């Protein structure tokens, strides 16, 4: 349930003027007319619309939609040189239950899970649930460019530290199990992955099981793809592809959602920031968290949040906020106790229902004509006793530190993490939607500290939240204490125990800071002045 307004709403005229300004800024975005329903954790979601290849990427010469099914076909006249795949572009699979119907008329195919791209176009390697027309391999778990056969149909196997499959049990005779498979007819394939245990089922019968203990090579997350095998002409079809994500259990899942590009280079680099944070946490704290980045706005993956322990959004705000038309999903996650964090402009939507949703989930929000967003040097001289402040030393850094947030009444459950006294220069602009107002000018004149990063223990649902108003400047990731506050907050809201020294990550190199920056439109240069006529 969305809580009531914290304070009386803005005047109608002022609110309408503010909304008009916001929507003028956001006019290039698609604008839904109503809030979308939340996807619940127990729902299977469809990954194929039955009509188009939307959400899938493969060689257009080989893949099409036919009979309401994804259809892959090769020919003897134009044979393919290597196995080619149709890859789902919505996201990566971690722990999941996948169901898909298939039928194969000739040749060999398979369903790739937790897989990875290879050098050749449309080529993929990784775990593969095998399919073939002759019924010899269907149900086998095969490692495509990934250690070969892992478990044949009818086998339970453990992949040891050397990457070798050791049969540890029998599920039945391979030929007898094959009798449940209907040749050239529709069959239901199920793949269930929990941790490093993967089960393959066809038409409700378990065909193979593996437990991967090869810690150097095994994969916890990766691509979903469908195979066309090189060799003689073949044809395969897939339909009713449905996915449900499963709780990870041993590590905390953090969905890090990045907004679309907007500002000049090295500012509002939401995509690059998301990928950098994911890389640093996954590579240095993979025993604690699995960070799944989603780029350029709200995910096309309807299952994205099903097994999330935390959602972090780094984006623009107002109607450009990725969650602006998805408040029901934010409410659902909050009610499930999922941690919610907002970074920089993402702390802001608009007064009313959208901002109330942010306040309920994260403890506070930027409110137009009340909060302000100047650039200034934040001097953070004293840190509180809180896990998110663990290992953080006093520091000073320039950023667009928003302040005078609208917080929960009486700051219930809220702990300020970064507080500083804004200098007089922060009030240099005239009053406006994001600049001055009499109340904030009075606070600055009195030298009152302002909270620019905070956390909340949500009493109602037991979850956690945070708001961090910095990160206008992408290169601030290189400041170790600045970065540690963000990493601590991201992990804390997911339920990770923060060590005394904090969540430590190596200082990003310049190459890492430069990676994945958004392409920014070049500024139009003024035409050179025409030379004057000497005779004039």
Short mmCIF file of C-alpha atoms in Angstrom, two decimals:
data_model
loop_
_atom_site.label_atom_id
_atom_site.label_comp_id
_atom_site.label_asym_id
_atom_site.label_seq_id
_atom_site.Cartn_x
_atom_site.Cartn_y
_atom_site.Cartn_z
CA UNK A 1 0.00 0.00 0.00
CA UNK A 2 1.28 3.47 -0.86
CA UNK A 3 1.39 5.65 2.27
CA UNK A 4 -0.50 8.93 2.46
CA UNK A 5 1.21 12.21 1.64
CA UNK A 6 3.73 13.17 4.27
CA UNK A 7 2.75 16.84 4.03
CA UNK A 8 -0.14 18.57 2.25
CA UNK A 9 0.35 18.54 -1.53
CA UNK A 10 1.65 21.47 -3.50
CA UNK A 11 -0.87 24.00 -4.80
CA UNK A 12 -2.64 22.82 -7.94
CA UNK A 13 -1.20 25.60 -10.09
CA UNK A 14 2.35 25.05 -8.92
CA UNK A 15 2.09 21.29 -9.30
CA UNK A 16 0.67 21.54 -12.82
CA UNK A 17 3.41 23.95 -13.83
CA UNK A 18 6.03 21.60 -12.42
CA UNK A 19 4.55 18.60 -14.21
CA UNK A 20 4.44 20.50 -17.49
CA UNK A 21 8.12 21.33 -17.15
CA UNK A 22 9.00 17.74 -16.34
CA UNK A 23 7.06 16.19 -19.19
CA UNK A 24 8.51 18.71 -21.63
CA UNK A 25 11.94 17.45 -20.58
CA UNK A 26 10.86 13.83 -20.90
CA UNK A 27 8.94 14.13 -24.17
CA UNK A 28 11.33 11.83 -26.04
CA UNK A 29 10.38 8.85 -23.86
CA UNK A 30 7.43 6.55 -24.33
CA UNK A 31 4.72 7.48 -21.84
CA UNK A 32 2.38 4.68 -20.72
CA UNK A 33 -1.07 5.76 -19.64
CA UNK A 34 -1.32 3.69 -16.45
CA UNK A 35 0.76 1.86 -13.90
CA UNK A 36 1.81 -1.64 -14.91
CA UNK A 37 1.01 -4.59 -12.66
CA UNK A 38 3.75 -6.14 -10.57
CA UNK A 39 5.30 -9.46 -11.58
CA UNK A 40 5.13 -11.72 -8.53
CA UNK A 41 7.89 -14.06 -7.40
CA UNK A 42 5.86 -17.22 -8.02
CA UNK A 43 4.82 -16.41 -11.60
CA UNK A 44 6.18 -17.93 -14.79
CA UNK A 45 6.73 -15.15 -17.33
CA UNK A 46 6.75 -15.48 -21.10
CA UNK A 47 9.96 -14.74 -23.02
CA UNK A 48 8.42 -15.04 -26.51
CA UNK A 49 5.41 -13.11 -27.82
CA UNK A 50 4.45 -15.81 -30.33
CA UNK A 51 4.58 -13.40 -33.25
CA UNK A 52 7.96 -11.69 -33.60
CA UNK A 53 11.66 -12.12 -32.83
CA UNK A 54 11.49 -9.20 -30.42
CA UNK A 55 13.79 -9.92 -27.49
CA UNK A 56 15.81 -12.49 -29.44
CA UNK A 57 18.95 -12.06 -31.54
CA UNK A 58 20.25 -14.45 -34.18
CA UNK A 59 21.16 -14.80 -37.83
CA UNK A 60 18.06 -13.52 -39.68
CA UNK A 61 18.78 -15.94 -42.52
CA UNK A 62 18.34 -18.86 -40.14
CA UNK A 63 15.62 -17.81 -37.68
CA UNK A 64 12.00 -16.70 -38.15
CA UNK A 65 8.59 -17.04 -36.51
CA UNK A 66 6.42 -19.75 -38.08
CA UNK A 67 3.28 -21.42 -36.70
CA UNK A 68 3.55 -19.22 -33.60
CA UNK A 69 6.99 -20.67 -32.83
CA UNK A 70 10.61 -19.58 -32.98
CA UNK A 71 11.82 -21.52 -36.00
CA UNK A 72 15.39 -22.26 -36.95
CA UNK A 73 16.23 -23.90 -40.25
CA UNK A 74 19.36 -24.63 -42.28
CA UNK A 75 19.69 -25.90 -45.83
CA UNK A 76 22.08 -28.13 -47.77
CA UNK A 77 22.39 -25.42 -50.40
CA UNK A 78 23.83 -22.94 -47.91
CA UNK A 79 25.22 -24.93 -44.96
CA UNK A 80 26.42 -23.16 -41.82
CA UNK A 81 30.10 -23.45 -40.92
CA UNK A 82 29.61 -23.61 -37.15
CA UNK A 83 26.76 -23.98 -34.65
CA UNK A 84 24.59 -20.86 -34.68
CA UNK A 85 22.32 -19.62 -31.89
CA UNK A 86 19.28 -17.47 -31.27
CA UNK A 87 19.99 -15.63 -28.00
CA UNK A 88 17.49 -14.08 -25.59
CA UNK A 89 18.51 -10.45 -25.06
CA UNK A 90 16.40 -9.71 -21.97
CA UNK A 91 18.99 -10.64 -19.37
CA UNK A 92 21.10 -13.46 -17.93
CA UNK A 93 19.91 -16.59 -16.15
CA UNK A 94 21.15 -17.34 -12.64
CA UNK A 95 18.94 -19.68 -10.56
CA UNK A 96 15.78 -20.50 -12.50
CA UNK A 97 13.07 -22.85 -13.70
CA UNK A 98 12.67 -22.73 -17.49
CA UNK A 99 9.90 -24.41 -19.47
CA UNK A 100 9.72 -24.54 -23.27
CA UNK A 101 7.93 -26.64 -25.85
CA UNK A 102 10.00 -27.89 -28.79
CA UNK A 103 9.72 -30.09 -31.82
CA UNK A 104 12.53 -31.09 -34.12
CA UNK A 105 12.19 -32.50 -37.62
CA UNK A 106 15.82 -33.30 -38.36
CA UNK A 107 19.30 -32.74 -37.00
CA UNK A 108 20.54 -31.68 -33.58
CA UNK A 109 19.68 -28.73 -31.35
CA UNK A 110 19.65 -27.68 -27.73
CA UNK A 111 18.82 -25.05 -25.13
CA UNK A 112 21.83 -23.14 -23.79
CA UNK A 113 21.66 -21.82 -20.20
CA UNK A 114 24.09 -19.71 -18.18
CA UNK A 115 26.12 -19.49 -21.36
CA UNK A 116 28.62 -17.07 -22.90
CA UNK A 117 29.37 -15.52 -26.27
CA UNK A 118 32.10 -16.98 -28.48
CA UNK A 119 34.19 -15.12 -31.04
CA UNK A 120 32.13 -16.10 -34.11
CA UNK A 121 28.92 -14.17 -34.78
CA UNK A 122 25.85 -15.74 -33.13
CA UNK A 123 28.04 -18.41 -31.47
CA UNK A 124 27.52 -19.40 -27.83
CA UNK A 125 29.15 -21.80 -25.38
CA UNK A 126 28.09 -23.20 -22.00
CA UNK A 127 25.63 -25.66 -20.47
CA UNK A 128 23.30 -27.17 -23.10
CA UNK A 129 20.17 -29.24 -22.63
CA UNK A 130 20.43 -31.43 -25.72
CA UNK A 131 17.74 -32.06 -28.36
CA UNK A 132 17.97 -34.28 -31.43
CA UNK A 133 15.59 -35.80 -33.97
CA UNK A 134 16.84 -39.38 -33.57
CA UNK A 135 16.37 -39.42 -29.80
CA UNK A 136 19.99 -40.38 -29.15
CA UNK A 137 21.05 -37.27 -27.22
CA UNK A 138 17.85 -35.58 -26.05
CA UNK A 139 17.98 -34.99 -22.29
CA UNK A 140 21.78 -34.97 -22.12
CA UNK A 141 23.56 -32.06 -20.41
CA UNK A 142 26.35 -31.13 -22.80
CA UNK A 143 29.02 -28.47 -22.39
CA UNK A 144 29.12 -26.60 -25.72
CA UNK A 145 32.76 -25.45 -26.04
CA UNK A 146 32.65 -26.09 -22.29
CA UNK A 147 34.12 -29.49 -21.31
CA UNK A 148 31.96 -31.73 -23.53
CA UNK A 149 29.45 -34.28 -22.22
CA UNK A 150 28.56 -33.56 -18.59
CA UNK A 151 25.77 -36.11 -18.04
CA UNK A 152 24.14 -38.40 -20.59
CA UNK A 153 20.45 -39.15 -20.50
CA UNK A 154 19.80 -41.39 -17.49
CA UNK A 155 22.85 -40.19 -15.55
CA UNK A 156 23.53 -38.23 -12.39
CA UNK A 157 27.01 -36.74 -12.50
CA UNK A 158 29.37 -34.58 -10.49
CA UNK A 159 31.86 -32.39 -12.33
CA UNK A 160 35.04 -32.52 -10.26
CA UNK A 161 37.62 -29.77 -9.70
CA UNK A 162 39.51 -30.91 -12.82
CA UNK A 163 36.39 -30.46 -14.95
CA UNK A 164 35.83 -34.21 -15.44
CA UNK A 165 32.34 -35.69 -15.19
CA UNK A 166 31.97 -38.55 -12.70
CA UNK A 167 28.77 -40.59 -12.86
CA UNK A 168 27.36 -40.88 -9.34
CA UNK A 169 23.92 -42.39 -9.97
CA UNK A 170 21.40 -43.66 -12.50
CA UNK A 171 18.02 -42.16 -13.37
CA UNK A 172 16.96 -45.02 -15.61
CA UNK A 173 17.81 -46.76 -18.86
CA UNK A 174 18.51 -44.21 -21.61
CA UNK A 175 16.41 -46.06 -24.21
CA UNK A 176 13.47 -46.46 -21.83
CA UNK A 177 13.60 -42.77 -20.89
CA UNK A 178 13.59 -41.86 -24.59
CA UNK A 179 10.15 -43.46 -25.00
CA UNK A 180 8.48 -40.43 -23.38
CA UNK A 181 9.83 -38.19 -26.17
CA UNK A 182 7.45 -37.69 -29.09
CA UNK A 183 9.28 -37.65 -32.46
CA UNK A 184 8.49 -34.64 -34.66
CA UNK A 185 5.82 -33.57 -32.19
CA UNK A 186 5.67 -31.04 -29.39
CA UNK A 187 7.57 -31.93 -26.21
CA UNK A 188 8.00 -29.94 -23.00
CA UNK A 189 11.57 -29.35 -21.88
CA UNK A 190 12.21 -28.17 -18.31
CA UNK A 191 15.55 -27.01 -16.95
CA UNK A 192 15.88 -26.29 -13.24
CA UNK A 193 19.07 -24.69 -11.90
CA UNK A 194 19.68 -24.11 -8.19
CA UNK A 195 23.19 -23.14 -7.21
CA UNK A 196 25.46 -25.41 -9.23
CA UNK A 197 22.90 -28.21 -9.53
CA UNK A 198 21.10 -28.48 -12.90
CA UNK A 199 18.25 -30.86 -13.75
CA UNK A 200 16.94 -31.57 -17.28
CA UNK A 201 13.42 -32.95 -17.72
CA UNK A 202 11.41 -33.83 -20.84
CA UNK A 203 7.65 -34.32 -20.63
CA UNK A 204 7.86 -34.45 -16.84
CA UNK A 205 10.59 -37.14 -16.70
CA UNK A 206 14.01 -36.36 -15.25
CA UNK A 207 16.59 -37.11 -17.96
CA UNK A 208 19.88 -35.94 -16.40
CA UNK A 209 21.31 -34.17 -13.36
CA UNK A 210 24.66 -32.53 -12.76
CA UNK A 211 26.36 -30.91 -9.79
CA UNK A 212 29.24 -28.73 -10.95
CA UNK A 213 32.10 -28.59 -8.44
CA UNK A 214 34.65 -27.27 -10.93
CA UNK A 215 35.10 -23.94 -9.14
CA UNK A 216 37.42 -22.50 -11.80
CA UNK A 217 35.05 -23.05 -14.73
CA UNK A 218 31.45 -23.50 -13.53
CA UNK A 219 28.98 -20.70 -14.18
CA UNK A 220 26.32 -19.20 -11.93
CA UNK A 221 24.84 -16.85 -14.52
CA UNK A 222 24.81 -16.41 -18.27
CA UNK A 223 22.90 -16.36 -21.53
CA UNK A 224 19.84 -18.28 -22.69
CA UNK A 225 20.09 -19.39 -26.34
CA UNK A 226 18.65 -21.89 -28.82
CA UNK A 227 20.87 -23.93 -31.13
CA UNK A 228 21.04 -24.73 -34.82
CA UNK A 229 23.71 -27.39 -35.42
CA UNK A 230 26.07 -27.35 -38.36
CA UNK A 231 25.95 -30.31 -40.74
CA UNK A 232 23.01 -31.65 -42.78
CA UNK A 233 19.92 -29.51 -43.21
CA UNK A 234 17.78 -29.32 -40.09
CA UNK A 235 14.71 -27.62 -38.64
CA UNK A 236 13.66 -27.01 -35.04
CA UNK A 237 10.87 -25.01 -33.39
CA UNK A 238 10.29 -23.58 -29.89
CA UNK A 239 7.19 -22.05 -28.32
CA UNK A 240 5.64 -21.26 -24.91
CA UNK A 241 9.02 -20.31 -23.45
CA UNK A 242 8.44 -19.47 -19.81
CA UNK A 243 10.82 -18.53 -17.01
CA UNK A 244 10.63 -18.23 -13.23
CA UNK A 245 13.68 -17.16 -11.26
CA UNK A 246 14.51 -18.96 -8.01
CA UNK A 247 16.02 -17.54 -4.79
CA UNK A 248 19.80 -17.86 -4.79
CA UNK A 249 20.10 -18.77 -1.12
CA UNK A 250 23.89 -18.85 -0.75
CA UNK A 251 24.54 -15.30 -2.04
CA UNK A 252 22.48 -12.12 -2.20
CA UNK A 253 21.08 -11.07 -5.58
CA UNK A 254 21.35 -7.35 -6.38
CA UNK A 255 19.61 -5.97 -9.45
CA UNK A 256 21.43 -2.76 -10.48
CA UNK A 257 19.26 -0.84 -12.92
CA UNK A 258 20.77 1.97 -15.02
CA UNK A 259 18.82 4.78 -16.67
CA UNK A 260 19.13 6.09 -20.21
CA UNK A 261 21.87 8.53 -21.30
CA UNK A 262 21.20 12.22 -20.86
CA UNK A 263 24.00 14.58 -19.77
CA UNK A 264 27.37 15.54 -21.29
CA UNK A 265 30.27 13.06 -21.16
CA UNK A 266 31.35 11.75 -17.75
CA UNK A 267 28.13 13.01 -16.15
CA UNK A 268 25.10 10.82 -15.45
CA UNK A 269 27.00 7.80 -16.77
CA UNK A 270 24.37 5.45 -15.38
CA UNK A 271 25.20 2.53 -17.65
CA UNK A 272 28.94 2.73 -17.05
CA UNK A 273 28.36 3.11 -13.32
CA UNK A 274 26.10 0.06 -13.20
CA UNK A 275 28.60 -2.10 -15.07
CA UNK A 276 31.52 -0.84 -12.98
CA UNK A 277 29.73 -1.53 -9.69
CA UNK A 278 28.71 -5.01 -10.89
CA UNK A 279 32.27 -5.81 -11.99
CA UNK A 280 33.84 -4.64 -8.74
CA UNK A 281 31.38 -6.50 -6.52
CA UNK A 282 31.14 -9.71 -8.55
CA UNK A 283 34.91 -10.02 -8.93
CA UNK A 284 35.82 -9.10 -5.36
CA UNK A 285 32.82 -10.27 -3.32
CA UNK A 286 31.32 -13.06 -5.40
CA UNK A 287 31.02 -15.18 -2.26
CA UNK A 288 28.55 -12.63 -0.86
CA UNK A 289 26.65 -11.14 -3.81
CA UNK A 290 25.64 -11.63 -7.42
CA UNK A 291 25.02 -8.28 -9.12
CA UNK A 292 22.88 -8.31 -12.27
CA UNK A 293 23.09 -5.04 -14.24
CA UNK A 294 20.28 -3.92 -16.54
CA UNK A 295 21.01 -1.00 -18.85
CA UNK A 296 19.12 1.85 -20.52
CA UNK A 297 15.99 1.94 -18.41
CA UNK A 298 13.36 -0.46 -17.18
CA UNK A 299 14.27 -4.09 -18.04
CA UNK A 300 12.64 -5.91 -20.92
CA UNK A 301 13.09 -9.00 -18.76
CA UNK A 302 9.78 -9.48 -16.90
CA UNK A 303 11.49 -11.86 -14.46
CA UNK A 304 14.25 -9.40 -13.55
CA UNK A 305 13.24 -8.84 -9.92
CA UNK A 306 11.80 -12.24 -8.99
CA UNK A 307 14.77 -13.41 -6.95
CA UNK A 308 16.22 -10.02 -6.04
CA UNK A 309 17.34 -9.32 -2.49
CA UNK A 310 17.93 -5.71 -3.46
CA UNK A 311 17.12 -3.28 -6.27
CA UNK A 312 19.40 -0.31 -6.92
CA UNK A 313 18.52 2.35 -9.50
CA UNK A 314 21.01 4.88 -10.85
CA UNK A 315 19.21 7.10 -13.33
CA UNK A 316 17.60 10.39 -14.19
CA UNK A 317 14.47 11.39 -12.30
CA UNK A 318 10.99 12.75 -12.79
CA UNK A 319 9.10 11.02 -15.64
CA UNK A 320 12.49 9.85 -16.98
CA UNK A 321 12.90 7.70 -13.88
CA UNK A 322 12.85 4.03 -15.03
CA UNK A 323 10.32 3.15 -12.30
CA UNK A 324 7.97 6.08 -12.98
CA UNK A 325 5.37 3.83 -14.62
CA UNK A 326 6.22 0.79 -12.52
CA UNK A 327 5.29 1.88 -9.00
CA UNK A 328 3.31 -1.33 -8.41
CA UNK A 329 6.53 -3.32 -8.87
CA UNK A 330 8.41 -1.12 -6.40
CA UNK A 331 5.56 -1.48 -3.90
CA UNK A 332 5.54 -5.26 -4.34
CA UNK A 333 9.29 -5.52 -3.81
CA UNK A 334 9.08 -3.35 -0.71
CA UNK A 335 6.25 -5.44 0.70
CA UNK A 336 8.39 -8.56 0.15
CA UNK A 337 11.18 -6.99 2.22
CA UNK A 338 13.47 -6.41 -0.76
CA UNK A 339 16.05 -3.67 -0.23
CA UNK A 340 15.62 -0.58 -2.43
CA UNK A 341 18.29 2.03 -3.12
CA UNK A 342 18.29 5.15 -5.30
CA UNK A 343 21.39 6.90 -6.58
CA UNK A 344 21.70 10.55 -7.68
CA UNK A 345 18.75 11.83 -9.76
CA UNK A 346 16.90 8.57 -9.08
CA UNK A 347 16.00 9.92 -5.62
CA UNK A 348 13.48 12.17 -7.36
CA UNK A 349 10.15 11.67 -9.10
CA UNK A 350 7.31 14.19 -8.57
CA UNK A 351 5.20 15.13 -5.53
CA UNK A 352 2.34 12.75 -4.85
CA UNK A 353 2.13 9.03 -5.51
CA UNK A 354 5.48 8.64 -7.25
CA UNK A 355 7.54 10.42 -4.58
CA UNK A 356 5.55 8.71 -1.82
CA UNK A 357 6.58 5.38 -3.33
CA UNK A 358 10.25 6.39 -3.13
CA UNK A 359 9.89 7.65 0.43
CA UNK A 360 8.19 4.44 1.55
CA UNK A 361 10.94 2.31 0.00
CA UNK A 362 14.08 4.37 0.70
CA UNK A 363 13.10 6.73 3.54
CA UNK A 364 13.37 9.95 1.57
CA UNK A 365 13.08 11.68 -1.79
CA UNK A 366 13.88 14.93 -3.57
CA UNK A 367 10.80 17.14 -3.80
CA UNK A 368 10.64 19.87 -6.42
CA UNK A 369 10.26 23.42 -5.08
CA UNK A 370 11.52 22.15 -1.73
CA UNK A 371 14.79 20.27 -2.24
CA UNK A 372 17.79 21.71 -4.14
CA UNK A 373 20.55 20.33 -6.37
CA UNK A 374 23.60 22.62 -6.43
CA UNK A 375 27.19 21.58 -7.17
CA UNK A 376 29.39 21.96 -4.10
CA UNK A 377 32.28 20.48 -2.14
CA UNK A 378 30.83 18.15 0.47
CA UNK A 379 33.08 17.95 3.55
CA UNK A 380 32.12 14.79 5.44
CA UNK A 381 34.03 15.12 8.67
CA UNK A 382 32.10 12.77 10.93
CA UNK A 383 30.60 9.36 10.12
CA UNK A 384 27.92 7.63 12.24
CA UNK A 385 28.10 4.26 13.97
CA UNK A 386 26.40 2.24 11.24
CA UNK A 387 27.45 -0.68 8.98
CA UNK A 388 27.15 1.54 5.86
CA UNK A 389 29.82 3.82 7.37
CA UNK A 390 32.16 0.92 8.18
CA UNK A 391 35.70 1.57 6.97
CA UNK A 392 34.86 5.04 5.61
CA UNK A 393 37.27 7.81 6.57
CA UNK A 394 36.32 11.51 6.52
CA UNK A 395 36.61 12.86 2.97
CA UNK A 396 35.81 15.84 0.80
CA UNK A 397 34.62 15.75 -2.79
CA UNK A 398 32.74 17.93 -5.27
CA UNK A 399 29.48 16.62 -6.65
CA UNK A 400 25.91 17.67 -7.28
CA UNK A 401 24.89 16.92 -3.72
CA UNK A 402 21.11 17.28 -3.45
CA UNK A 403 19.80 18.28 -0.03
CA UNK A 404 16.74 19.21 2.03
CA UNK A 405 15.10 15.91 1.18
CA UNK A 406 11.53 15.03 2.09
CA UNK A 407 12.00 12.26 4.67
CA UNK A 408 9.66 9.96 6.53
CA UNK A 409 7.88 11.67 9.47
CA UNK A 410 10.19 12.07 12.48
CA UNK A 411 12.98 10.39 10.45
CA UNK A 412 11.54 7.04 11.57
CA UNK A 413 14.10 4.28 11.02
CA UNK A 414 16.45 6.65 9.16
CA UNK A 415 20.18 7.03 9.85
CA UNK A 416 22.00 9.84 8.01
CA UNK A 417 25.32 8.53 6.66
CA UNK A 418 26.82 11.55 4.87
CA UNK A 419 26.01 14.99 6.27
CA UNK A 420 27.73 18.30 5.57
CA UNK A 421 27.16 22.04 5.85
CA UNK A 422 26.43 23.54 2.40
CA UNK A 423 28.36 26.76 1.67
CA UNK A 424 26.58 29.99 0.79
CA UNK A 425 27.39 29.44 -2.90
CA UNK A 426 24.73 26.69 -3.02
CA UNK A 427 22.08 29.45 -2.84
CA UNK A 428 23.49 31.50 -5.74
CA UNK A 429 20.66 30.58 -8.13
CA UNK A 430 17.20 32.08 -8.11
CA UNK A 431 14.28 30.19 -6.63
CA UNK A 432 13.07 27.41 -8.95
CA UNK A 433 12.00 23.80 -9.24
CA UNK A 434 15.46 22.60 -8.18
CA UNK A 435 17.14 25.65 -6.73
CA UNK A 436 16.18 28.04 -3.93
CA UNK A 437 13.22 28.46 -1.61
CA UNK A 438 12.88 30.49 1.60
CA UNK A 439 13.10 27.48 3.92
CA UNK A 440 16.29 26.05 2.48
CA UNK A 441 17.91 29.50 2.25
CA UNK A 442 17.29 30.00 5.95
CA UNK A 443 18.85 26.61 6.78
CA UNK A 444 21.95 27.35 4.73
CA UNK A 445 22.28 30.81 6.34
CA UNK A 446 22.19 29.16 9.76
CA UNK A 447 24.89 26.64 8.74
CA UNK A 448 22.72 23.58 9.46
CA UNK A 449 24.13 20.22 8.28
CA UNK A 450 22.29 18.57 5.40
CA UNK A 451 21.92 14.83 4.78
CA UNK A 452 23.00 13.75 1.29
CA UNK A 453 23.16 9.99 1.94
CA UNK A 454 20.89 8.11 4.31
CA UNK A 455 19.69 4.60 5.08
CA UNK A 456 16.45 3.30 6.50
CA UNK A 457 15.34 0.22 8.40
CA UNK A 458 11.77 -0.21 7.21
CA UNK A 459 9.75 -1.32 10.24
CA UNK A 460 6.60 -2.39 8.40
CA UNK A 461 8.13 -4.98 6.04
CA UNK A 462 11.55 -5.57 7.62
CA UNK A 463 13.42 -4.40 4.54
CA UNK A 464 16.08 -1.75 4.09
CA UNK A 465 16.61 1.22 1.82
CA UNK A 466 19.03 4.01 1.01
CA UNK A 467 19.33 7.24 -0.92
CA UNK A 468 22.65 8.59 -2.22
CA UNK A 469 22.44 11.96 -3.95
CA UNK A 470 25.98 12.07 -5.37
CA UNK A 471 27.38 10.47 -8.56
CA UNK A 472 26.61 13.27 -10.95
CA UNK A 473 30.30 12.95 -11.86
CA UNK A 474 31.24 9.46 -13.01
CA UNK A 475 34.92 9.83 -12.07
CA UNK A 476 33.99 10.13 -8.40
CA UNK A 477 33.95 6.32 -8.39
CA UNK A 478 37.75 6.62 -8.10
CA UNK A 479 37.52 8.16 -4.62
CA UNK A 480 37.94 5.19 -2.26
CA UNK A 481 35.79 6.51 0.60
CA UNK A 482 33.07 7.82 -1.72
CA UNK A 483 32.96 4.44 -3.48
CA UNK A 484 32.97 2.50 -0.20
CA UNK A 485 29.86 4.32 1.02
CA UNK A 486 28.04 3.27 -2.18
CA UNK A 487 29.27 -0.33 -2.03
CA UNK A 488 28.43 -0.62 1.67
CA UNK A 489 24.92 0.72 1.07
CA UNK A 490 24.26 -1.50 -1.94
CA UNK A 491 25.32 -4.62 -0.04
CA UNK A 492 23.69 -3.62 3.26
CA UNK A 493 20.20 -3.25 1.80
CA UNK A 494 20.60 -6.75 0.30
CA UNK A 495 21.20 -8.17 3.78
CA UNK A 496 24.96 -8.65 3.52
CA UNK A 497 26.87 -8.42 6.79
CA UNK A 498 29.25 -5.49 6.33
CA UNK A 499 32.74 -6.13 7.80
CA UNK A 500 34.41 -3.55 10.04
CA UNK A 501 36.65 -2.44 7.18
CA UNK A 502 33.63 -2.09 4.86
CA UNK A 503 33.13 -3.56 1.38
CA UNK A 504 36.57 -3.04 -0.08
CA UNK A 505 37.11 -2.82 -3.84
CA UNK A 506 40.23 -1.83 -5.79
CA UNK A 507 40.46 1.75 -7.02
CA UNK A 508 39.23 1.74 -10.64
CA UNK A 509 41.91 2.44 -13.22
CA UNK A 510 41.42 5.16 -15.82
CA UNK A 511 40.74 2.41 -18.35
CA UNK A 512 37.98 1.02 -16.13
CA UNK A 513 36.48 4.48 -15.63
CA UNK A 514 36.53 5.04 -19.40
CA UNK A 515 34.86 1.69 -20.15
CA UNK A 516 31.20 1.59 -21.25
CA UNK A 517 30.69 5.37 -21.32
CA UNK A 518 27.53 6.38 -23.15
CA UNK A 519 27.91 7.72 -26.68
CA UNK A 520 27.11 11.40 -26.33
CA UNK A 521 25.84 13.52 -29.23
CA UNK A 522 28.48 15.90 -30.52
CA UNK A 523 27.75 19.54 -29.94
CA UNK A 524 26.85 21.43 -33.08
CA UNK A 525 29.60 23.85 -33.97
CA UNK A 526 28.77 27.28 -35.32
CA UNK A 527 29.61 27.74 -39.01
CA UNK A 528 32.77 29.66 -39.66
CA UNK A 529 32.13 33.31 -40.51
CA UNK A 530 32.25 34.13 -44.19
CA UNK A 531 35.28 36.18 -45.22
CA UNK A 532 34.50 39.79 -45.83
CA UNK A 533 34.67 41.13 -49.36
CA UNK A 534 37.90 43.12 -49.55
CA UNK A 535 36.20 45.58 -51.86
CA UNK A 536 33.46 46.26 -49.33
#
